[in-house]
Each structure stands twice: as C-alpha cells, then as structure tokens.
PDB file of C-alpha atoms and ligand atoms in Angstrom:
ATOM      1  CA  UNK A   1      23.160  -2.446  -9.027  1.00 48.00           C
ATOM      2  CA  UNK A   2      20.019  -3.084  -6.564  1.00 63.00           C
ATOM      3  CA  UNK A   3      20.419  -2.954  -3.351  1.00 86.00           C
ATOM      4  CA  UNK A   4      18.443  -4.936  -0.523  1.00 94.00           C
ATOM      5  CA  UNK A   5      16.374  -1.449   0.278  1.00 96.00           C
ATOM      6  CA  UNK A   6      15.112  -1.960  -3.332  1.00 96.00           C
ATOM      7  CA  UNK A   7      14.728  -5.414  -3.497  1.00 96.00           C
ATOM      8  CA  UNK A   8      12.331  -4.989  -0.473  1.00 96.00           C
ATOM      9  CA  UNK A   9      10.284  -2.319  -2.227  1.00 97.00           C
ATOM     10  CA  UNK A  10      10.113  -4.102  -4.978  1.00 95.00           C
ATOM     11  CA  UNK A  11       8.448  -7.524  -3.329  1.00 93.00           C
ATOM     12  CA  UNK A  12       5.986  -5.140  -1.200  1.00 94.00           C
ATOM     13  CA  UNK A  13       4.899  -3.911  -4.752  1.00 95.00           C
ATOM     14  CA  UNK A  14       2.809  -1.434  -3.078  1.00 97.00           C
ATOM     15  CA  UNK A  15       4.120   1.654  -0.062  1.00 98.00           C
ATOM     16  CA  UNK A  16       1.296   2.470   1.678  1.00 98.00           C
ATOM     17  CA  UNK A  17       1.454   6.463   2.602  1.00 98.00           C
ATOM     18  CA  UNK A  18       0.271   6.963   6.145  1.00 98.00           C
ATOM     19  CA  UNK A  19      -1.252  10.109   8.110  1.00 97.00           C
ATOM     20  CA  UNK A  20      -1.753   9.370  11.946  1.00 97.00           C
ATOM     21  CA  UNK A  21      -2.890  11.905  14.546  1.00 96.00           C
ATOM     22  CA  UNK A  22      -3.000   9.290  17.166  1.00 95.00           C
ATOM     23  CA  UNK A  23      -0.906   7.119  18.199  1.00 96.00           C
ATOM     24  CA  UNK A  24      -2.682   4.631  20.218  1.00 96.00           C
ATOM     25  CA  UNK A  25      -3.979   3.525  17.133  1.00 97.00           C
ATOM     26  CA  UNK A  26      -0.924   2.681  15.285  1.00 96.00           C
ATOM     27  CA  UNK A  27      -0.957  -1.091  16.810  1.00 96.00           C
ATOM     28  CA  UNK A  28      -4.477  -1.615  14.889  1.00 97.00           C
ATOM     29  CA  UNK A  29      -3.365   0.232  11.824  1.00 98.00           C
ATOM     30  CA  UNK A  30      -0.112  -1.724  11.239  1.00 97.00           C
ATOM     31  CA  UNK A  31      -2.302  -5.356  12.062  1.00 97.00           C
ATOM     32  CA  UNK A  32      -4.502  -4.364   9.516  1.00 98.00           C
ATOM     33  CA  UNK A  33      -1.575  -3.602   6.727  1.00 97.00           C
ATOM     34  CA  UNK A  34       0.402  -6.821   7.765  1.00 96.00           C
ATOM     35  CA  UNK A  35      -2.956  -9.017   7.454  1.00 97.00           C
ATOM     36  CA  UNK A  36      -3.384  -7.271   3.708  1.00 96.00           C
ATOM     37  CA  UNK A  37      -0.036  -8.647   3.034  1.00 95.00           C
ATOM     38  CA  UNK A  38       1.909  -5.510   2.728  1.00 96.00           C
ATOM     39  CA  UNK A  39       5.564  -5.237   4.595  1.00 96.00           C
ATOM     40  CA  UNK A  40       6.370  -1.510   3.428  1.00 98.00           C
ATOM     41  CA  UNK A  41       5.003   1.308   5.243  1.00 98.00           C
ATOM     42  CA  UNK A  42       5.436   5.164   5.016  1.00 98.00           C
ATOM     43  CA  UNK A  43       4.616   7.057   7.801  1.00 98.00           C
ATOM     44  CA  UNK A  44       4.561  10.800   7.390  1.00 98.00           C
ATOM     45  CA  UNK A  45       6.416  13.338   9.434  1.00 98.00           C
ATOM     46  CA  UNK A  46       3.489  15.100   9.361  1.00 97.00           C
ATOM     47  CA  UNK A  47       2.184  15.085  12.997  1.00 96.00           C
ATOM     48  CA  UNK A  48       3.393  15.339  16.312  1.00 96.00           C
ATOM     49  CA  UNK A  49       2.010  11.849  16.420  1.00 97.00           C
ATOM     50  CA  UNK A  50       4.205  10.353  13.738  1.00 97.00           C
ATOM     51  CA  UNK A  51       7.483   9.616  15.748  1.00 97.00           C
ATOM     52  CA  UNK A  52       5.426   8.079  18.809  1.00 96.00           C
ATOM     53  CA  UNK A  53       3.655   5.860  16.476  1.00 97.00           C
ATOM     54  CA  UNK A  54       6.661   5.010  14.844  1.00 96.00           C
ATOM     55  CA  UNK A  55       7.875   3.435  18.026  1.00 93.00           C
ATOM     56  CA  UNK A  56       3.989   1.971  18.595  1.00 95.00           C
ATOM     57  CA  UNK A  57       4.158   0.702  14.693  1.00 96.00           C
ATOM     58  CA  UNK A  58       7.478  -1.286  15.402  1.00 95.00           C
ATOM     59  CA  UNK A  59       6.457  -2.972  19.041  1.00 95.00           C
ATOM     60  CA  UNK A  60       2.713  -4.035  17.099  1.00 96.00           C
ATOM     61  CA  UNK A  61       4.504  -5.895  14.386  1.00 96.00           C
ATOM     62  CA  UNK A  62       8.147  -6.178  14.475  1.00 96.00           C
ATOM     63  CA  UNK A  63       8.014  -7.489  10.905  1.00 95.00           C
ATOM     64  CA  UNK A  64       6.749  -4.258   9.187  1.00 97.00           C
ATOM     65  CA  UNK A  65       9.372  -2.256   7.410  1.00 98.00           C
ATOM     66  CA  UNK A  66       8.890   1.560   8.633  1.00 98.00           C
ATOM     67  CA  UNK A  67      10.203   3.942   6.717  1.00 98.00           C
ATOM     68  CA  UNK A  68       9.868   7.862   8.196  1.00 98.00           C
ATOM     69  CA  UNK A  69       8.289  10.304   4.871  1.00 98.00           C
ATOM     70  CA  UNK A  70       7.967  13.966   4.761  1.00 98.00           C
ATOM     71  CA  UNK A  71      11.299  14.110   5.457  1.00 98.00           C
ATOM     72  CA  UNK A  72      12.267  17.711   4.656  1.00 98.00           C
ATOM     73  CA  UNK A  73      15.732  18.305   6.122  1.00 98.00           C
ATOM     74  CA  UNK A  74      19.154  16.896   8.033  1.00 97.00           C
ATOM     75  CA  UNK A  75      17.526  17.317  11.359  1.00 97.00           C
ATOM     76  CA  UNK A  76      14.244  15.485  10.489  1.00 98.00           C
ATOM     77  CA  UNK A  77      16.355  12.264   9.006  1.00 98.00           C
ATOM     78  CA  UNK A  78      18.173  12.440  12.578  1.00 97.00           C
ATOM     79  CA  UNK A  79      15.058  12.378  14.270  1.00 97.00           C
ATOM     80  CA  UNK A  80      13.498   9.245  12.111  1.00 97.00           C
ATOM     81  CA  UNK A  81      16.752   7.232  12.673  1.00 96.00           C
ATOM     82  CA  UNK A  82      16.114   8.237  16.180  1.00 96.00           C
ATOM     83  CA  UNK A  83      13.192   7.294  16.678  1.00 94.00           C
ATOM     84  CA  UNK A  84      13.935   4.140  14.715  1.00 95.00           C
ATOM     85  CA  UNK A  85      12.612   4.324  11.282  1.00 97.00           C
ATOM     86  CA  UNK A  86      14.076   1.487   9.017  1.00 97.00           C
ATOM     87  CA  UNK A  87      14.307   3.951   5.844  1.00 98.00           C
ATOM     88  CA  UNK A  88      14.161   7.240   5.032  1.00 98.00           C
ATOM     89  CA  UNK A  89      11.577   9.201   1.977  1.00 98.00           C
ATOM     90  CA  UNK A  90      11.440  12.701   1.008  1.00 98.00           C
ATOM     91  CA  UNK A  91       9.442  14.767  -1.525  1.00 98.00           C
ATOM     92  CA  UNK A  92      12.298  16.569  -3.211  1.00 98.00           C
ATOM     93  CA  UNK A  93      16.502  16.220  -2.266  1.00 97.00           C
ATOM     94  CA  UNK A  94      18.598  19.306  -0.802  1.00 97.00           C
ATOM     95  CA  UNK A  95      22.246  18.497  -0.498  1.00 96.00           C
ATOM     96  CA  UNK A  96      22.447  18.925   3.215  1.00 97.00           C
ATOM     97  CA  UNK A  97      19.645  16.073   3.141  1.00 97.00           C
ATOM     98  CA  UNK A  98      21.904  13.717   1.228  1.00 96.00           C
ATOM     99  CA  UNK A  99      24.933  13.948   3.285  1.00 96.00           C
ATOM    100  CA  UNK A 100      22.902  13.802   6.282  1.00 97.00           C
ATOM    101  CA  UNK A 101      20.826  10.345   5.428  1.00 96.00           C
ATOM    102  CA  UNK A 102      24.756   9.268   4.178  1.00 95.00           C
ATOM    103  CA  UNK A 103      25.981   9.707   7.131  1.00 96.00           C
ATOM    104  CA  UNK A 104      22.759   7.895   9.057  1.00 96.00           C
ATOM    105  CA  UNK A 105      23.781   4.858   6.561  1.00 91.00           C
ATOM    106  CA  UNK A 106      19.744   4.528   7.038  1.00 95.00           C
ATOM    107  CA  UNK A 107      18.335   3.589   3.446  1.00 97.00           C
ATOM    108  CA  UNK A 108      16.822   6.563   1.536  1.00 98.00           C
ATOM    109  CA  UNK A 109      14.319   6.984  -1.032  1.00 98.00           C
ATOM    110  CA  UNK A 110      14.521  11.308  -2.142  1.00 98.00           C
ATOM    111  CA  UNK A 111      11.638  12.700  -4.154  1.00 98.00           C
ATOM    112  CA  UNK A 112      12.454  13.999  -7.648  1.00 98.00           C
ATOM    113  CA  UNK A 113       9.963  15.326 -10.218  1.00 98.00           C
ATOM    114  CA  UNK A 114      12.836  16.962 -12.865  1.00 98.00           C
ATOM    115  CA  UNK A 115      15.619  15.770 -15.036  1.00 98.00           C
ATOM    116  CA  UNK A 116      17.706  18.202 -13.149  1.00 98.00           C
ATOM    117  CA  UNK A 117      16.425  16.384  -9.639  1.00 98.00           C
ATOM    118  CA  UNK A 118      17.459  13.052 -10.693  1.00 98.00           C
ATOM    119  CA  UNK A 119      20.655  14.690 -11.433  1.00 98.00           C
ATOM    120  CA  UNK A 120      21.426  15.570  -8.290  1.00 97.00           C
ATOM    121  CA  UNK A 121      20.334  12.667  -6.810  1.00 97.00           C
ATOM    122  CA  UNK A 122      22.463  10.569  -9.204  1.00 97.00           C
ATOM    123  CA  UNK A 123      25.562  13.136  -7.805  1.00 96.00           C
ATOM    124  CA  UNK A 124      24.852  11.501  -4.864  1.00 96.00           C
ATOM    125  CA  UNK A 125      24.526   7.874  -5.831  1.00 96.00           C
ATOM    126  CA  UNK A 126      20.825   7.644  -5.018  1.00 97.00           C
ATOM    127  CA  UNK A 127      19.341   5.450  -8.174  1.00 97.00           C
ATOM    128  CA  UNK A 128      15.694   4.008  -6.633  1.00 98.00           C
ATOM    129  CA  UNK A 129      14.064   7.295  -6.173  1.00 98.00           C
ATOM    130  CA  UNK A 130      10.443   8.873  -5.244  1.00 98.00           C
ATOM    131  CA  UNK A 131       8.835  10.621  -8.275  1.00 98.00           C
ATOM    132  CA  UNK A 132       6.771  12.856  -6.446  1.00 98.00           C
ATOM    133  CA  UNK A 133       3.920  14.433  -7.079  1.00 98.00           C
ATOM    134  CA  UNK A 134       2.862  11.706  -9.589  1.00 98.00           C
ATOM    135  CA  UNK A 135       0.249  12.135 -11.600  1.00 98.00           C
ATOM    136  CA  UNK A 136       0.488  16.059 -11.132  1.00 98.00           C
ATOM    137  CA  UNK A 137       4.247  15.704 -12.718  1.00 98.00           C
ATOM    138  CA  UNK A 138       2.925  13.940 -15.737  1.00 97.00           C
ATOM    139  CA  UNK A 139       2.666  10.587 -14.693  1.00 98.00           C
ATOM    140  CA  UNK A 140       2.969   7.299 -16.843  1.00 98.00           C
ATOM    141  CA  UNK A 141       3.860   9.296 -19.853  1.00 98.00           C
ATOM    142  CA  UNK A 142       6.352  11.679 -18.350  1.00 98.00           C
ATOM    143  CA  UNK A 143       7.868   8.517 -16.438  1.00 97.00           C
ATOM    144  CA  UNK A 144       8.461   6.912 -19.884  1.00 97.00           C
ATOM    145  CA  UNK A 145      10.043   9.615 -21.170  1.00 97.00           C
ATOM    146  CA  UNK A 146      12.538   9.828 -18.283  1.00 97.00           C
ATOM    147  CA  UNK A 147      13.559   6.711 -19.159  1.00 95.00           C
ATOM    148  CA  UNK A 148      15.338   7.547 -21.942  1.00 94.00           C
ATOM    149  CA  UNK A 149      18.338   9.441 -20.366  1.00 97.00           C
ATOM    150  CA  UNK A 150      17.757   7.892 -17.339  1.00 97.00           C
ATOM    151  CA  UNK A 151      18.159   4.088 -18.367  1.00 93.00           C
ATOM    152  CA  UNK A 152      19.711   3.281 -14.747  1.00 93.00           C
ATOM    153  CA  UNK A 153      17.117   4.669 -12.724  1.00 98.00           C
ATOM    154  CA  UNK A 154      14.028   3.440 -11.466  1.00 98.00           C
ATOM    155  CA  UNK A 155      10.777   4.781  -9.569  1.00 98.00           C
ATOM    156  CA  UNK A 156       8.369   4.612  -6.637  1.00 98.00           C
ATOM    157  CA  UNK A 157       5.762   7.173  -8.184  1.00 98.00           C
ATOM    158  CA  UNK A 158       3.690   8.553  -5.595  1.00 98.00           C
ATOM    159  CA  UNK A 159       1.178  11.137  -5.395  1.00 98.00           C
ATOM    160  CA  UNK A 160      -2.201  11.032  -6.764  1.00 97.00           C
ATOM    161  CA  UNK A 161      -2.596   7.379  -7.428  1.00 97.00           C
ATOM    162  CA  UNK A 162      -5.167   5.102  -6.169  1.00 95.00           C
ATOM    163  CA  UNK A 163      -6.077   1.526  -7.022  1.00 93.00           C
ATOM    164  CA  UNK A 164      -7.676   2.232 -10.552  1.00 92.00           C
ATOM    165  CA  UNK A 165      -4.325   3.685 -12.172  1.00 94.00           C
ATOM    166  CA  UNK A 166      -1.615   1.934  -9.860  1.00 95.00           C
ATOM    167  CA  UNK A 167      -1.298  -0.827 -12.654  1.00 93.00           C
ATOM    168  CA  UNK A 168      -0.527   1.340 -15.494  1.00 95.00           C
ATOM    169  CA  UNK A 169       2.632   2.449 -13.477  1.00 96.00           C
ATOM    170  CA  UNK A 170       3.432  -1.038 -11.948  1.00 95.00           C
ATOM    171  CA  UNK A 171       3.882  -2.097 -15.774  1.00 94.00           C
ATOM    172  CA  UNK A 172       6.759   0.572 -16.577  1.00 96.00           C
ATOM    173  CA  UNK A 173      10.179  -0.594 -16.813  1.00 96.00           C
ATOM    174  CA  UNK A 174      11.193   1.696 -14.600  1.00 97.00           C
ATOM    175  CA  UNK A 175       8.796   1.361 -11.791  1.00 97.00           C
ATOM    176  CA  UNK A 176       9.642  -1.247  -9.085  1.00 95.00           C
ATOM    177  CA  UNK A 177       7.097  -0.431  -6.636  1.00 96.00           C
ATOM    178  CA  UNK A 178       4.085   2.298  -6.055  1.00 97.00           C
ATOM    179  CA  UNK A 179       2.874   4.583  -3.297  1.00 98.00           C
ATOM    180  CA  UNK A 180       0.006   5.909  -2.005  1.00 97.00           C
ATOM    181  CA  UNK A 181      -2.512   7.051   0.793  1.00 98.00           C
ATOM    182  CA  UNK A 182      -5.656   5.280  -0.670  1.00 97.00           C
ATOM    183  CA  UNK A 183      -4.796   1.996   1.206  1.00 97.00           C
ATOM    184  CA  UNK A 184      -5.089   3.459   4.609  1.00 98.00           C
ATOM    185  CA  UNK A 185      -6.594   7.123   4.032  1.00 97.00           C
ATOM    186  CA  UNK A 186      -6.885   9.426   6.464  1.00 95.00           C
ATOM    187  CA  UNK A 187     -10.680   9.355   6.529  1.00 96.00           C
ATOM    188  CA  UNK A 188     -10.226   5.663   7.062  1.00 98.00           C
ATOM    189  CA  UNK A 189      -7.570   5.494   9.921  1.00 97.00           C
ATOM    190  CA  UNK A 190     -10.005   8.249  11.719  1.00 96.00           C
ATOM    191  CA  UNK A 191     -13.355   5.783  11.649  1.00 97.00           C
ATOM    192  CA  UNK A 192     -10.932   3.130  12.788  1.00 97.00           C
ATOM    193  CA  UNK A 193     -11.997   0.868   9.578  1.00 98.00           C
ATOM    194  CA  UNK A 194      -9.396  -1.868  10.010  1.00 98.00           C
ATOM    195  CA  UNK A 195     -11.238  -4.115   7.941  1.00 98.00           C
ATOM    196  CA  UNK A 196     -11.384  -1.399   5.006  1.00 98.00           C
ATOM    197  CA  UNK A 197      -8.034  -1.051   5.033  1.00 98.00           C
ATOM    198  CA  UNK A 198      -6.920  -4.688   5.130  1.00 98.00           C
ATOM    199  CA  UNK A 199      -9.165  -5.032   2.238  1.00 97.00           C
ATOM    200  CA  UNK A 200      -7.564  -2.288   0.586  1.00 97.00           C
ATOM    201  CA  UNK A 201      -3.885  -3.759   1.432  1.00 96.00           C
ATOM    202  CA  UNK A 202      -4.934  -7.238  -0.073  1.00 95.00           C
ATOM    203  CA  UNK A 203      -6.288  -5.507  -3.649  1.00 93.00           C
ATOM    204  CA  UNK A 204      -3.046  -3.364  -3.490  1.00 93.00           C
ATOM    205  CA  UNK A 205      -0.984  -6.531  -2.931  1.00 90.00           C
ATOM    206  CA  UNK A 206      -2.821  -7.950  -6.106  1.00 86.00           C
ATOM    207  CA  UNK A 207      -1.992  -5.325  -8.379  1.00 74.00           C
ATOM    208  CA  UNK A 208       1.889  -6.369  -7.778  1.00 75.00           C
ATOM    209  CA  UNK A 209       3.494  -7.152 -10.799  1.00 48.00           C
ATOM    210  CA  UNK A 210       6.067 -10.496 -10.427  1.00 45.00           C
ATOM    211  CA  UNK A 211       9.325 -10.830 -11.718  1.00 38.00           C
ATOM    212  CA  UNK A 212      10.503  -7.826 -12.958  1.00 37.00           C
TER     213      UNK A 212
HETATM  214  C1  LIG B   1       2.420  12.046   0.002  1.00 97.78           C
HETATM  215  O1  LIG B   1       3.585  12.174   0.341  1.00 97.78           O
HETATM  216  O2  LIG B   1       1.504  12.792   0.362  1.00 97.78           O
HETATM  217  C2  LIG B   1       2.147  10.890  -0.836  1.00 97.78           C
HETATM  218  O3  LIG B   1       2.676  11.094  -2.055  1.00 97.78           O
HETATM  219  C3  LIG B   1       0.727  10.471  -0.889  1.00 97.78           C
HETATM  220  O4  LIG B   1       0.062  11.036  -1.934  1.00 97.78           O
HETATM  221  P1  LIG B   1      -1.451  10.641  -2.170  1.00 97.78           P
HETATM  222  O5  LIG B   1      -2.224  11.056  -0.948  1.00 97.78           O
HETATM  223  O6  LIG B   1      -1.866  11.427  -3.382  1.00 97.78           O
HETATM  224  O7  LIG B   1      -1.521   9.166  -2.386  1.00 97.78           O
END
C-alpha cells in the first residue's frame, strides 16, 4: 500500500540532493527549485549549515517539502525533526535508526544497496526506499533484477545520476521518483546561479514520467 510520503515523491518525479555551506542563501536556492516546478527537496546533513537552512528553506517557501538526508543515526533523525524537516533519508538503515524515525512518526526514506538491506528494511515495514549509491550499485540493470524477489518494493535511486540517464530509471517499474545533486550542484549553489538551477529544476521536472 502507498502511502501519502510516496505519493508526494512520486508527483515531484525528481529529489533534488542539496549541499549548502551557507545559509543565507537557502531563501534564493529554494525560489529557484519552486520556480523549476519541483516540491521535493533533500538537504544534506552534511554541514553545520544544513539545520539553519532548514529553518531558512521552510520560512522562503512554506510549500517546499524538506526532507533532512545524510541521516546516519537516532540522534541525527532527532535533530531533523527538530529542526523541522518534513521527512527523513539515509544512505544505508541500522536498527537503532528505524526505531528511532518510528518513533519520530516523521516519514522515512533508508538507503539500501543489497538484497539483505531491503530485508531489513522490509523487517521494519519500510517499502519506498533509497537505492543508494546508484549507478555505482549497478544501476538500471541491478534495479531490474531486484525486482524479482522484491515485487512490493519500489525505489528512489540516487547517486551518480544526472539528467542524461535519469529517464532510463524513471521508466522502471519499480522506480517512483529519482534523486540527485545535478539540479542544484554544489558548484552551482556557490556562484549563486539561480537561474541555472531553475533551468535545471524545469528539465528535471520534464523527465517525470505520468501515471505510473
Ligand atoms: C548523495 O547522498 O550524495 C546523493 O546520492 C547525491 O548523489 P549525486 O551527487 O551523485 O547525485
């Protein structure tokens, strides 16, 4: 069964990953997204910037679904629902991470990149999960071969795709949305490109596939 964390993933299509050192930038950054038409957003845990911009992110554009990434353990996912991040995304699922973003009741998306991974993350009723690293894992063909044991599961790959190969996983079965850094890059948020990264947003948007 879907829940309305997925469902919203799946009509953003498209997670932008996010990097900030600053956050008296976030206000721009998050216009820029929201004009490209995206309403998902990952912001790392990354920097000591991260869980002031979080808070800068949310008063810019109210709208904008926030999730808090890099997530590593119980007392990061306490800090993120803090701080108020609307979801939750890790790259790979402890135990002690589970129970804590269960007892948050904040949505969660945990990385997996094994059989054994999604395992656990099935133990713990998580079905809509991150398959991180991406492309290094194996990518589109590893993803279809997951699908055979794992009929009830589906992805947000992430990690090592930009806009030339987000299509190829947008069309598997078991992909509902994608994720990535190329829409607002690092290199981009530091020159302050807003425009580049609007533009970016608006071609990720396209790539969306409808209905499935
Ligand atoms: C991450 O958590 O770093 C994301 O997966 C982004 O990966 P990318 O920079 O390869 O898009």
């Amino acid at each position: 069964m879907s829940s309305d964390f997925q469902k919203t993933c799946q009509t953003a299509g498209v997670i932008p990953v996010i990097e900030i050192d600053d956050a008296a930038i976030a206000a721009d950054l998050s216009h820029a997204l929201q004009a490209g038409g995206l309403s998902v957003v990952e912001l790392t845990l990354r920097t000591p910037a991260a869980l002031p911009a979080l808070h800068a992110m949310k008063a810019a554009c109210p709208d904008l679904i926030i999730g808090m990434g890099t997530v590593l353990c119980a007392d990061d996912a306490r800090r993120a629902a803090e701080h108020g991040a609307d979801f939750l995304v890790s790259p790979g699922l402890t135990n002690p991470l589970a129970k804590a973003a269960k007892a948050l009741a904040l949505p969660f998306l945990p990385g997996v990149a094994t059989p054994t991974d999604i395992m656990r993350a099935r133990d713990h009723d998580y079905h809509f999960l991150k398959f991180f690293p991406a492309e290094a894992a194996g990518g589109v063909t590893y993803l279809k071969a997951l699908g055979g044991p794992f009929g009830n599961v589906v992805f947000c790959p992430t990690g090592g795709i930009g806009p030339d190969t987000a299509n190829a996983y947008l069309r598997q079965p078991n992909v509902i949305c994608v994720g990535g850094s190329w829409v607002a890059s690092r290199a981009l948020i530091k020159a302050h490109d807003w425009s580049a990264i609007e533009d970016n947003a608006r071609k990720a948007r396209a790539a969306v596939k409808s209905g499935v």
